[in-house]
Amino acid sequence: MSTLYLAIVFLPLLGALIAGLGGTAVFRHIGAAPPTPPAHDDEDEGGHHHHYDGPRWPMLLTTGLLLFTALLSWIAFFDIAGGQTGRIVVAEWIRSGTMSAPWALRIDMLSGVMLVVVTTVSSLVHVYSLGYMAHDPHQPRFFAYLSLFTFAMLMLVTSDNLVQMFFGWEGVGLASYLLIGFWYTRASANAAAIKAFVVNRVGDFGFALGIFAAYAVFGSVEFDTIFAAAGEMQGKTFTFLSWQVDILTTIALLLFMGAMGKSAQFLLHTWLPDAMEGPTPVSALIHAATMVTAGVFLVARMSPVYELAPFAQQVVVVVGAVTAFFAASVGLVQNDIKRIIAYSTCSQLGYMFVAMGVGAYGVGMFHLFTHAFFKALLFLGAGSVIHAMADEQDIWRMGGLAPYIRRTWAMMLIGTLALTGFPLTAGYFSKDAIIEVAFAAHSGVGTFAFWLLVAAALMTSFYSWRLMFVTFHGETRASRETLARAHESPPVMLVPLYVLAAGALLAGWLFKDMFIGESEALFWGRALLRGPDNEILHHMHQVPGWVVWSATVMMAAGFAIAWLFYIARPALPEKLATALRPLYRFVLNKWYFDELYERIFVRPAFALGRLFWHGGDRRIIDGLGPDGVSARVLNISSLTSRLQTGYLYHYAFAMLLGLAALVTWLMLRGG
């Protein structure tokens, strides 16, 4: 059993090291140019040929290893479902005084589900990238980064203690930074990578404090120890600046702060849309299916703590609901095909957190599982569109593309149906379940979340169909040359789409009983802990009919409005935007969060930096040091060094002068 899990976790690392060190070293001798954004056709606009003439084995090696890893993960998943859980110690890792953090793999249903999600999506993205990045001169580096990311993510989901989880957490942060800024000759890519890195460090600061607090309270960072002792700490407080603060609530909120950063929740969401600067396969892997769901996974893993911290749960619900609503509202007016899907991801993560917050952890994990398929499908489908359109990402420069790229259109259609919750698709089972549990919570925050999620469902349907109609239907707005060269993607890019489409259609229907049905307690085992008075799943099956149908009605309404706006009466959107100018500007500018943060944090930070640089560094340190005392010493020493001439008669003359002065002094003193 242990060999299987060790292979799953370490094969991607092996691939990353061999491809990264071997592939790039071989290629360095060929003399590669700096990374440029791709020109997918063999000729770009200037007629220059772009091709890759380096070794092919790094890409094939990493892809092959990941496909094998994905196969092993599915075997492991059914093993765990059959009751094969446990803990595998890999190595003694950190031991300092009473603090012990061994490197161990925690094998239960929660890590099993995540292994399947991470390796399946990652392997498909690797295959897709063989086509998408075919002309990029830096393929070995790209594939090495992808595999490194997968390894870090697998480390995170199999972690048996908080420190190991933090290691994986920072590892995916590093890989995300490297991949977003992959085309580092683009200023915008560098800025986006730095933004993602910095915003995530804000969340990680909270996560780190949460780990310190857990160790201070429980004397351990291992999950089993923390979970066993959590009950005794319920209701206990500690003193902080003369306030009495609840211990478990504090730990839960600090850990959730980390989750907010990684999962781009409201207030720490600003990095995710900018992260679309990376190559499209990166968006599908990191910003749709795997890394951004790490925050949701963290809350699920720490369910025994959250169950005992009701206030922290309420915060999770409110933040999730606001994120779902906020991101959906911004998605309504975005024009970049990848950014629309990015805001959609942000919004869907909000849904998952609402489920976690009301105690329906299995429902949240179910949506995480199904969402991975259809969101990765949408991102890779968008990549296929960008590929066909010679790297154009603005949907208003497309239109009428369906006849040119019929298969991509069909795949995007399946993804859209699943995302909007069309009956019997994956999204229908998982998203609607979240809306039901929000209502079934019968609490103030639950009802608040319910209405925001229903509104978000309407907006989700609208912006998804808007994307489909504007991109694939109606009159074309693309140039004649672009359309003449528009072509379907190669099979290596289409096959992953077919597999994901199958998941988007079937994952909900096939797995719903396991994740949230009658046998759900058996399926999750001890991986998710619900308190004795948490009967949310029981209440979920008793919600009124109108609640059950609300999401489906919103889906139909969103479709109808989008059809009216973009097919039947295309002049309407502009009239509406003009009539509601202030509201339109507000949403188009993403609620002015970037501008607000620029004012509150970025400019003051730069001003402070300039103050220290000009005032502190130049005036005080340089003024006193190199330009002050040091400069004077130099001046004096250069003057005195002139007295050292090397002529004997100069020295004799100086000695005579000295002797005369001495004699004079003695005479005067004696007199």
PDB file of C-alpha atoms in Angstrom, residues 96-361:
ATOM      1  CA  SER A  96      12.872  20.352  18.094  1.00  0.00           C
ATOM      2  CA  GLY A  97      12.213  20.018  21.827  1.00  0.00           C
ATOM      3  CA  THR A  98       8.601  18.882  22.202  1.00  0.00           C
ATOM      4  CA  MET A  99       7.774  19.935  18.643  1.00  0.00           C
ATOM      5  CA  SER A 100       7.634  17.032  16.217  1.00  0.00           C
ATOM      6  CA  ALA A 101       6.510  17.151  12.587  1.00  0.00           C
ATOM      7  CA  PRO A 102       7.244  13.881  10.784  1.00  0.00           C
ATOM      8  CA  TRP A 103       6.856  13.725   7.009  1.00  0.00           C
ATOM      9  CA  ALA A 104       3.855  11.431   6.795  1.00  0.00           C
ATOM     10  CA  LEU A 105       1.107  10.800   4.257  1.00  0.00           C
ATOM     11  CA  ARG A 106      -2.423  10.827   5.659  1.00  0.00           C
ATOM     12  CA  ILE A 107      -4.539   8.385   3.690  1.00  0.00           C
ATOM     13  CA  ASP A 108      -8.280   8.895   4.078  1.00  0.00           C
ATOM     14  CA  MET A 109     -11.226   9.767   1.860  1.00  0.00           C
ATOM     15  CA  LEU A 110     -10.494  13.492   1.906  1.00  0.00           C
ATOM     16  CA  SER A 111      -6.954  13.068   0.583  1.00  0.00           C
ATOM     17  CA  GLY A 112      -8.238  10.343  -1.774  1.00  0.00           C
ATOM     18  CA  VAL A 113     -10.689  12.722  -3.440  1.00  0.00           C
ATOM     19  CA  MET A 114      -8.035  15.425  -3.719  1.00  0.00           C
ATOM     20  CA  LEU A 115      -5.467  12.988  -5.192  1.00  0.00           C
ATOM     21  CA  VAL A 116      -7.925  12.105  -7.947  1.00  0.00           C
ATOM     22  CA  VAL A 117      -8.793  15.742  -8.688  1.00  0.00           C
ATOM     23  CA  VAL A 118      -5.183  16.961  -8.697  1.00  0.00           C
ATOM     24  CA  THR A 119      -3.614  14.176 -10.754  1.00  0.00           C
ATOM     25  CA  THR A 120      -6.500  13.824 -13.243  1.00  0.00           C
ATOM     26  CA  VAL A 121      -6.634  17.516 -14.107  1.00  0.00           C
ATOM     27  CA  SER A 122      -2.861  17.866 -14.000  1.00  0.00           C
ATOM     28  CA  SER A 123      -2.232  14.938 -16.348  1.00  0.00           C
ATOM     29  CA  LEU A 124      -4.839  16.241 -18.826  1.00  0.00           C
ATOM     30  CA  VAL A 125      -3.292  19.716 -18.680  1.00  0.00           C
ATOM     31  CA  HIS A 126       0.119  18.161 -19.405  1.00  0.00           C
ATOM     32  CA  VAL A 127      -1.279  16.386 -22.465  1.00  0.00           C
ATOM     33  CA  TYR A 128      -3.056  19.556 -23.633  1.00  0.00           C
ATOM     34  CA  SER A 129       0.139  21.579 -23.182  1.00  0.00           C
ATOM     35  CA  LEU A 130       1.979  19.294 -25.611  1.00  0.00           C
ATOM     36  CA  GLY A 131      -0.148  20.963 -28.286  1.00  0.00           C
ATOM     37  CA  TYR A 132      -0.678  24.397 -26.776  1.00  0.00           C
ATOM     38  CA  MET A 133       2.997  25.051 -26.006  1.00  0.00           C
ATOM     39  CA  ALA A 134       4.286  23.263 -29.111  1.00  0.00           C
ATOM     40  CA  HIS A 135       6.027  26.362 -30.465  1.00  0.00           C
ATOM     41  CA  ASP A 136       7.347  27.753 -27.199  1.00  0.00           C
ATOM     42  CA  PRO A 137      11.149  27.636 -26.979  1.00  0.00           C
ATOM     43  CA  HIS A 138      11.013  26.952 -23.236  1.00  0.00           C
ATOM     44  CA  GLN A 139       8.979  23.779 -23.054  1.00  0.00           C
ATOM     45  CA  PRO A 140      11.250  21.822 -20.670  1.00  0.00           C
ATOM     46  CA  ARG A 141      11.050  24.639 -18.117  1.00  0.00           C
ATOM     47  CA  PHE A 142       7.279  24.904 -18.491  1.00  0.00           C
ATOM     48  CA  PHE A 143       6.670  21.183 -18.002  1.00  0.00           C
ATOM     49  CA  ALA A 144       9.109  21.058 -15.092  1.00  0.00           C
ATOM     50  CA  TYR A 145       7.166  23.865 -13.369  1.00  0.00           C
ATOM     51  CA  LEU A 146       3.844  22.092 -14.002  1.00  0.00           C
ATOM     52  CA  SER A 147       5.134  18.870 -12.457  1.00  0.00           C
ATOM     53  CA  LEU A 148       6.703  20.745  -9.541  1.00  0.00           C
ATOM     54  CA  PHE A 149       3.334  22.358  -8.890  1.00  0.00           C
ATOM     55  CA  THR A 150       1.623  18.960  -8.936  1.00  0.00           C
ATOM     56  CA  PHE A 151       4.128  17.560  -6.431  1.00  0.00           C
ATOM     57  CA  ALA A 152       3.605  20.511  -4.047  1.00  0.00           C
ATOM     58  CA  MET A 153      -0.165  20.139  -4.325  1.00  0.00           C
ATOM     59  CA  LEU A 154       0.035  16.395  -3.592  1.00  0.00           C
ATOM     60  CA  MET A 155       2.217  17.166  -0.577  1.00  0.00           C
ATOM     61  CA  LEU A 156      -0.440  19.594   0.627  1.00  0.00           C
ATOM     62  CA  VAL A 157      -3.386  17.214   0.308  1.00  0.00           C
ATOM     63  CA  THR A 158      -1.636  14.208   1.882  1.00  0.00           C
ATOM     64  CA  SER A 159      -0.168  16.193   4.794  1.00  0.00           C
ATOM     65  CA  ASP A 160      -0.543  14.720   8.251  1.00  0.00           C
ATOM     66  CA  ASN A 161       0.323  17.886  10.177  1.00  0.00           C
ATOM     67  CA  LEU A 162       0.053  21.645   9.782  1.00  0.00           C
ATOM     68  CA  VAL A 163       3.756  22.235   9.110  1.00  0.00           C
ATOM     69  CA  GLN A 164       3.815  19.719   6.268  1.00  0.00           C
ATOM     70  CA  MET A 165       0.652  21.313   4.893  1.00  0.00           C
ATOM     71  CA  PHE A 166       2.346  24.702   5.067  1.00  0.00           C
ATOM     72  CA  PHE A 167       5.288  23.292   3.111  1.00  0.00           C
ATOM     73  CA  GLY A 168       2.960  22.175   0.297  1.00  0.00           C
ATOM     74  CA  TRP A 169       1.008  25.442   0.610  1.00  0.00           C
ATOM     75  CA  GLU A 170       4.127  27.537   0.007  1.00  0.00           C
ATOM     76  CA  GLY A 171       5.286  25.117  -2.679  1.00  0.00           C
ATOM     77  CA  VAL A 172       2.166  25.680  -4.775  1.00  0.00           C
ATOM     78  CA  GLY A 173       2.607  29.419  -4.133  1.00  0.00           C
ATOM     79  CA  LEU A 174       6.119  29.246  -5.579  1.00  0.00           C
ATOM     80  CA  ALA A 175       5.013  27.193  -8.605  1.00  0.00           C
ATOM     81  CA  SER A 176       2.116  29.583  -9.170  1.00  0.00           C
ATOM     82  CA  TYR A 177       4.536  32.544  -9.150  1.00  0.00           C
ATOM     83  CA  LEU A 178       6.860  30.816 -11.642  1.00  0.00           C
ATOM     84  CA  LEU A 179       4.012  29.843 -13.977  1.00  0.00           C
ATOM     85  CA  ILE A 180       2.088  33.138 -13.940  1.00  0.00           C
ATOM     86  CA  GLY A 181       5.329  34.958 -14.782  1.00  0.00           C
ATOM     87  CA  PHE A 182       6.425  32.291 -17.279  1.00  0.00           C
ATOM     88  CA  TRP A 183       6.745  34.803 -20.145  1.00  0.00           C
ATOM     89  CA  TYR A 184       8.942  37.062 -18.053  1.00  0.00           C
ATOM     90  CA  THR A 185       9.747  39.443 -20.900  1.00  0.00           C
ATOM     91  CA  ARG A 186       6.169  40.765 -20.527  1.00  0.00           C
ATOM     92  CA  ALA A 187       5.915  43.476 -17.883  1.00  0.00           C
ATOM     93  CA  SER A 188       2.264  42.566 -17.220  1.00  0.00           C
ATOM     94  CA  ALA A 189       3.172  38.917 -16.531  1.00  0.00           C
ATOM     95  CA  ASN A 190       5.827  39.945 -14.019  1.00  0.00           C
ATOM     96  CA  ALA A 191       3.437  42.335 -12.294  1.00  0.00           C
ATOM     97  CA  ALA A 192       0.725  39.651 -12.107  1.00  0.00           C
ATOM     98  CA  ALA A 193       3.151  37.085 -10.682  1.00  0.00           C
ATOM     99  CA  ILE A 194       4.350  39.510  -8.006  1.00  0.00           C
ATOM    100  CA  LYS A 195       0.762  40.502  -7.174  1.00  0.00           C
ATOM    101  CA  ALA A 196      -0.257  36.846  -6.716  1.00  0.00           C
ATOM    102  CA  PHE A 197       2.807  36.252  -4.555  1.00  0.00           C
ATOM    103  CA  VAL A 198       2.295  39.293  -2.315  1.00  0.00           C
ATOM    104  CA  VAL A 199      -1.477  38.906  -1.815  1.00  0.00           C
ATOM    105  CA  ASN A 200      -0.976  35.246  -0.955  1.00  0.00           C
ATOM    106  CA  ARG A 201       1.684  36.147   1.600  1.00  0.00           C
ATOM    107  CA  VAL A 202      -0.938  38.255   3.404  1.00  0.00           C
ATOM    108  CA  GLY A 203      -3.160  35.188   3.768  1.00  0.00           C
ATOM    109  CA  ASP A 204      -0.187  32.963   4.606  1.00  0.00           C
ATOM    110  CA  PHE A 205       0.771  35.285   7.470  1.00  0.00           C
ATOM    111  CA  GLY A 206      -2.605  34.426   9.025  1.00  0.00           C
ATOM    112  CA  PHE A 207      -2.085  30.725   8.284  1.00  0.00           C
ATOM    113  CA  ALA A 208       1.347  30.776   9.945  1.00  0.00           C
ATOM    114  CA  LEU A 209      -0.080  32.515  13.032  1.00  0.00           C
ATOM    115  CA  GLY A 210      -2.804  29.844  13.114  1.00  0.00           C
ATOM    116  CA  ILE A 211      -0.139  27.117  13.146  1.00  0.00           C
ATOM    117  CA  PHE A 212       1.758  28.885  15.965  1.00  0.00           C
ATOM    118  CA  ALA A 213      -1.479  29.257  17.933  1.00  0.00           C
ATOM    119  CA  ALA A 214      -2.378  25.589  17.445  1.00  0.00           C
ATOM    120  CA  TYR A 215       1.061  24.548  18.680  1.00  0.00           C
ATOM    121  CA  ALA A 216       0.886  26.930  21.645  1.00  0.00           C
ATOM    122  CA  VAL A 217      -2.523  25.561  22.673  1.00  0.00           C
ATOM    123  CA  PHE A 218      -2.232  21.853  21.850  1.00  0.00           C
ATOM    124  CA  GLY A 219       1.536  21.374  22.093  1.00  0.00           C
ATOM    125  CA  SER A 220       1.496  19.680  18.707  1.00  0.00           C
ATOM    126  CA  VAL A 221       0.986  20.415  15.016  1.00  0.00           C
ATOM    127  CA  GLU A 222      -0.240  16.889  14.181  1.00  0.00           C
ATOM    128  CA  PHE A 223      -3.871  16.631  13.146  1.00  0.00           C
ATOM    129  CA  ASP A 224      -4.747  13.607  15.268  1.00  0.00           C
ATOM    130  CA  THR A 225      -3.462  15.259  18.458  1.00  0.00           C
ATOM    131  CA  ILE A 226      -5.254  18.535  17.703  1.00  0.00           C
ATOM    132  CA  PHE A 227      -8.547  16.832  16.825  1.00  0.00           C
ATOM    133  CA  ALA A 228      -8.460  14.634  19.920  1.00  0.00           C
ATOM    134  CA  ALA A 229      -7.877  17.597  22.218  1.00  0.00           C
ATOM    135  CA  ALA A 230     -10.118  20.121  20.448  1.00  0.00           C
ATOM    136  CA  GLY A 231     -13.206  19.193  22.483  1.00  0.00           C
ATOM    137  CA  GLU A 232     -11.530  20.097  25.785  1.00  0.00           C
ATOM    138  CA  MET A 233     -10.713  23.561  24.476  1.00  0.00           C
ATOM    139  CA  GLN A 234     -14.281  24.413  23.491  1.00  0.00           C
ATOM    140  CA  GLY A 235     -15.400  27.656  25.146  1.00  0.00           C
ATOM    141  CA  LYS A 236     -11.964  28.326  26.700  1.00  0.00           C
ATOM    142  CA  THR A 237     -10.448  31.766  26.252  1.00  0.00           C
ATOM    143  CA  PHE A 238      -7.071  33.446  26.453  1.00  0.00           C
ATOM    144  CA  THR A 239      -6.180  37.061  27.223  1.00  0.00           C
ATOM    145  CA  PHE A 240      -5.097  39.275  24.344  1.00  0.00           C
ATOM    146  CA  LEU A 241      -4.531  43.001  25.059  1.00  0.00           C
ATOM    147  CA  SER A 242      -6.984  42.831  28.013  1.00  0.00           C
ATOM    148  CA  TRP A 243      -9.688  41.078  25.920  1.00  0.00           C
ATOM    149  CA  GLN A 244     -10.863  37.529  26.519  1.00  0.00           C
ATOM    150  CA  VAL A 245     -10.704  35.766  23.157  1.00  0.00           C
ATOM    151  CA  ASP A 246     -12.072  32.313  22.345  1.00  0.00           C
ATOM    152  CA  ILE A 247      -9.169  29.954  21.589  1.00  0.00           C
ATOM    153  CA  LEU A 248     -10.718  27.695  18.924  1.00  0.00           C
ATOM    154  CA  THR A 249     -12.415  30.618  17.147  1.00  0.00           C
ATOM    155  CA  THR A 250      -9.057  32.411  16.929  1.00  0.00           C
ATOM    156  CA  ILE A 251      -7.254  29.388  15.500  1.00  0.00           C
ATOM    157  CA  ALA A 252     -10.089  28.710  13.035  1.00  0.00           C
ATOM    158  CA  LEU A 253     -10.177  32.343  11.835  1.00  0.00           C
ATOM    159  CA  LEU A 254      -6.396  32.551  11.410  1.00  0.00           C
ATOM    160  CA  LEU A 255      -6.370  29.350   9.361  1.00  0.00           C
ATOM    161  CA  PHE A 256      -9.302  30.666   7.322  1.00  0.00           C
ATOM    162  CA  MET A 257      -7.279  33.808   6.569  1.00  0.00           C
ATOM    163  CA  GLY A 258      -4.766  31.539   4.821  1.00  0.00           C
ATOM    164  CA  ALA A 259      -7.624  29.883   2.947  1.00  0.00           C
ATOM    165  CA  MET A 260      -8.958  33.288   1.863  1.00  0.00           C
ATOM    166  CA  GLY A 261      -5.641  34.182   0.254  1.00  0.00           C
ATOM    167  CA  LYS A 262      -5.128  30.877  -1.542  1.00  0.00           C
ATOM    168  CA  SER A 263      -8.769  30.567  -2.640  1.00  0.00           C
ATOM    169  CA  ALA A 264      -9.055  34.231  -3.690  1.00  0.00           C
ATOM    170  CA  GLN A 265     -11.932  35.071  -1.361  1.00  0.00           C
ATOM    171  CA  PHE A 266     -13.408  38.562  -1.015  1.00  0.00           C
ATOM    172  CA  LEU A 267     -10.762  41.178   0.016  1.00  0.00           C
ATOM    173  CA  LEU A 268      -7.895  38.842  -0.960  1.00  0.00           C
ATOM    174  CA  HIS A 269      -9.317  38.077  -4.414  1.00  0.00           C
ATOM    175  CA  THR A 270      -7.474  40.690  -6.466  1.00  0.00           C
ATOM    176  CA  TRP A 271      -4.633  38.398  -7.590  1.00  0.00           C
ATOM    177  CA  LEU A 272      -6.721  35.733  -9.332  1.00  0.00           C
ATOM    178  CA  PRO A 273      -7.975  37.611 -12.444  1.00  0.00           C
ATOM    179  CA  ASP A 274      -4.496  39.067 -13.047  1.00  0.00           C
ATOM    180  CA  ALA A 275      -3.049  35.559 -12.866  1.00  0.00           C
ATOM    181  CA  MET A 276      -4.538  34.986 -16.339  1.00  0.00           C
ATOM    182  CA  GLU A 277      -1.274  36.442 -17.705  1.00  0.00           C
ATOM    183  CA  GLY A 278       0.231  32.961 -17.504  1.00  0.00           C
ATOM    184  CA  PRO A 279      -0.186  30.462 -20.371  1.00  0.00           C
ATOM    185  CA  THR A 280      -3.774  29.123 -20.572  1.00  0.00           C
ATOM    186  CA  PRO A 281      -2.984  25.560 -19.373  1.00  0.00           C
ATOM    187  CA  VAL A 282      -1.698  27.169 -16.159  1.00  0.00           C
ATOM    188  CA  SER A 283      -5.025  28.917 -15.644  1.00  0.00           C
ATOM    189  CA  ALA A 284      -6.822  25.602 -16.007  1.00  0.00           C
ATOM    190  CA  LEU A 285      -4.532  23.745 -13.633  1.00  0.00           C
ATOM    191  CA  ILE A 286      -3.869  26.272 -10.908  1.00  0.00           C
ATOM    192  CA  HIS A 287      -6.687  28.767 -11.041  1.00  0.00           C
ATOM    193  CA  ALA A 288      -9.610  26.476 -11.706  1.00  0.00           C
ATOM    194  CA  ALA A 289      -9.178  22.996 -10.442  1.00  0.00           C
ATOM    195  CA  THR A 290      -6.406  22.548  -7.930  1.00  0.00           C
ATOM    196  CA  MET A 291      -4.462  25.291  -6.160  1.00  0.00           C
ATOM    197  CA  VAL A 292      -7.367  27.631  -5.483  1.00  0.00           C
ATOM    198  CA  THR A 293      -9.314  24.770  -3.925  1.00  0.00           C
ATOM    199  CA  ALA A 294      -6.565  24.261  -1.305  1.00  0.00           C
ATOM    200  CA  GLY A 295      -8.334  26.726   0.993  1.00  0.00           C
ATOM    201  CA  VAL A 296     -11.556  24.719   0.791  1.00  0.00           C
ATOM    202  CA  PHE A 297      -9.579  21.554   1.499  1.00  0.00           C
ATOM    203  CA  LEU A 298      -7.977  23.200   4.540  1.00  0.00           C
ATOM    204  CA  VAL A 299     -11.372  24.024   6.086  1.00  0.00           C
ATOM    205  CA  ALA A 300     -12.602  20.485   5.375  1.00  0.00           C
ATOM    206  CA  ARG A 301      -9.482  18.953   6.907  1.00  0.00           C
ATOM    207  CA  MET A 302      -9.861  21.120  10.022  1.00  0.00           C
ATOM    208  CA  SER A 303     -13.598  20.324  10.291  1.00  0.00           C
ATOM    209  CA  PRO A 304     -13.242  19.026  13.917  1.00  0.00           C
ATOM    210  CA  VAL A 305     -12.011  22.503  14.927  1.00  0.00           C
ATOM    211  CA  TYR A 306     -14.581  24.460  12.885  1.00  0.00           C
ATOM    212  CA  GLU A 307     -17.422  22.345  14.318  1.00  0.00           C
ATOM    213  CA  LEU A 308     -16.508  23.694  17.763  1.00  0.00           C
ATOM    214  CA  ALA A 309     -16.087  27.320  16.647  1.00  0.00           C
ATOM    215  CA  PRO A 310     -19.543  28.498  15.509  1.00  0.00           C
ATOM    216  CA  PHE A 311     -18.540  32.150  15.108  1.00  0.00           C
ATOM    217  CA  ALA A 312     -15.682  31.170  12.765  1.00  0.00           C
ATOM    218  CA  GLN A 313     -18.169  29.097  10.749  1.00  0.00           C
ATOM    219  CA  GLN A 314     -20.444  32.131  10.385  1.00  0.00           C
ATOM    220  CA  VAL A 315     -17.502  34.201   9.111  1.00  0.00           C
ATOM    221  CA  VAL A 316     -16.751  31.480   6.545  1.00  0.00           C
ATOM    222  CA  VAL A 317     -20.385  31.541   5.349  1.00  0.00           C
ATOM    223  CA  VAL A 318     -20.525  35.337   5.030  1.00  0.00           C
ATOM    224  CA  VAL A 319     -17.168  35.622   3.231  1.00  0.00           C
ATOM    225  CA  GLY A 320     -18.100  32.779   0.872  1.00  0.00           C
ATOM    226  CA  ALA A 321     -21.519  34.223   0.044  1.00  0.00           C
ATOM    227  CA  VAL A 322     -20.180  37.733  -0.540  1.00  0.00           C
ATOM    228  CA  THR A 323     -17.402  36.342  -2.762  1.00  0.00           C
ATOM    229  CA  ALA A 324     -19.883  34.306  -4.818  1.00  0.00           C
ATOM    230  CA  PHE A 325     -22.048  37.387  -5.389  1.00  0.00           C
ATOM    231  CA  PHE A 326     -19.216  39.882  -5.905  1.00  0.00           C
ATOM    232  CA  ALA A 327     -17.227  37.807  -8.406  1.00  0.00           C
ATOM    233  CA  ALA A 328     -20.349  36.884 -10.396  1.00  0.00           C
ATOM    234  CA  SER A 329     -21.319  40.564 -10.657  1.00  0.00           C
ATOM    235  CA  VAL A 330     -17.873  41.468 -12.016  1.00  0.00           C
ATOM    236  CA  GLY A 331     -17.999  38.545 -14.448  1.00  0.00           C
ATOM    237  CA  LEU A 332     -21.100  40.069 -16.081  1.00  0.00           C
ATOM    238  CA  VAL A 333     -19.135  42.793 -17.867  1.00  0.00           C
ATOM    239  CA  GLN A 334     -15.633  41.372 -18.420  1.00  0.00           C
ATOM    240  CA  ASN A 335     -14.481  41.163 -22.040  1.00  0.00           C
ATOM    241  CA  ASP A 336     -11.372  38.971 -21.780  1.00  0.00           C
ATOM    242  CA  ILE A 337     -12.439  35.343 -22.320  1.00  0.00           C
ATOM    243  CA  LYS A 338     -10.069  34.038 -19.629  1.00  0.00           C
ATOM    244  CA  ARG A 339     -10.968  36.713 -17.069  1.00  0.00           C
ATOM    245  CA  ILE A 340     -14.679  35.898 -17.312  1.00  0.00           C
ATOM    246  CA  ILE A 341     -13.864  32.290 -16.412  1.00  0.00           C
ATOM    247  CA  ALA A 342     -11.446  33.467 -13.688  1.00  0.00           C
ATOM    248  CA  TYR A 343     -14.161  35.505 -11.955  1.00  0.00           C
ATOM    249  CA  SER A 344     -16.440  32.508 -12.335  1.00  0.00           C
ATOM    250  CA  THR A 345     -13.868  30.401 -10.440  1.00  0.00           C
ATOM    251  CA  CYS A 346     -13.725  33.022  -7.703  1.00  0.00           C
ATOM    252  CA  SER A 347     -17.514  32.890  -7.455  1.00  0.00           C
ATOM    253  CA  GLN A 348     -17.729  29.080  -7.349  1.00  0.00           C
ATOM    254  CA  LEU A 349     -15.109  28.945  -4.576  1.00  0.00           C
ATOM    255  CA  GLY A 350     -17.446  31.198  -2.610  1.00  0.00           C
ATOM    256  CA  TYR A 351     -20.161  28.537  -2.998  1.00  0.00           C
ATOM    257  CA  MET A 352     -17.802  25.864  -1.629  1.00  0.00           C
ATOM    258  CA  PHE A 353     -16.991  27.952   1.438  1.00  0.00           C
ATOM    259  CA  VAL A 354     -20.681  28.518   2.178  1.00  0.00           C
ATOM    260  CA  ALA A 355     -21.158  24.735   2.284  1.00  0.00           C
ATOM    261  CA  MET A 356     -18.127  24.390   4.582  1.00  0.00           C
ATOM    262  CA  GLY A 357     -19.384  27.172   6.838  1.00  0.00           C
ATOM    263  CA  VAL A 358     -22.823  25.657   7.406  1.00  0.00           C
ATOM    264  CA  GLY A 359     -21.188  22.339   8.297  1.00  0.00           C
ATOM    265  CA  ALA A 360     -21.994  20.465   5.070  1.00  0.00           C
ATOM    266  CA  TYR A 361     -18.352  19.576   4.403  1.00  0.00           C
TER     267      TYR A 361
END
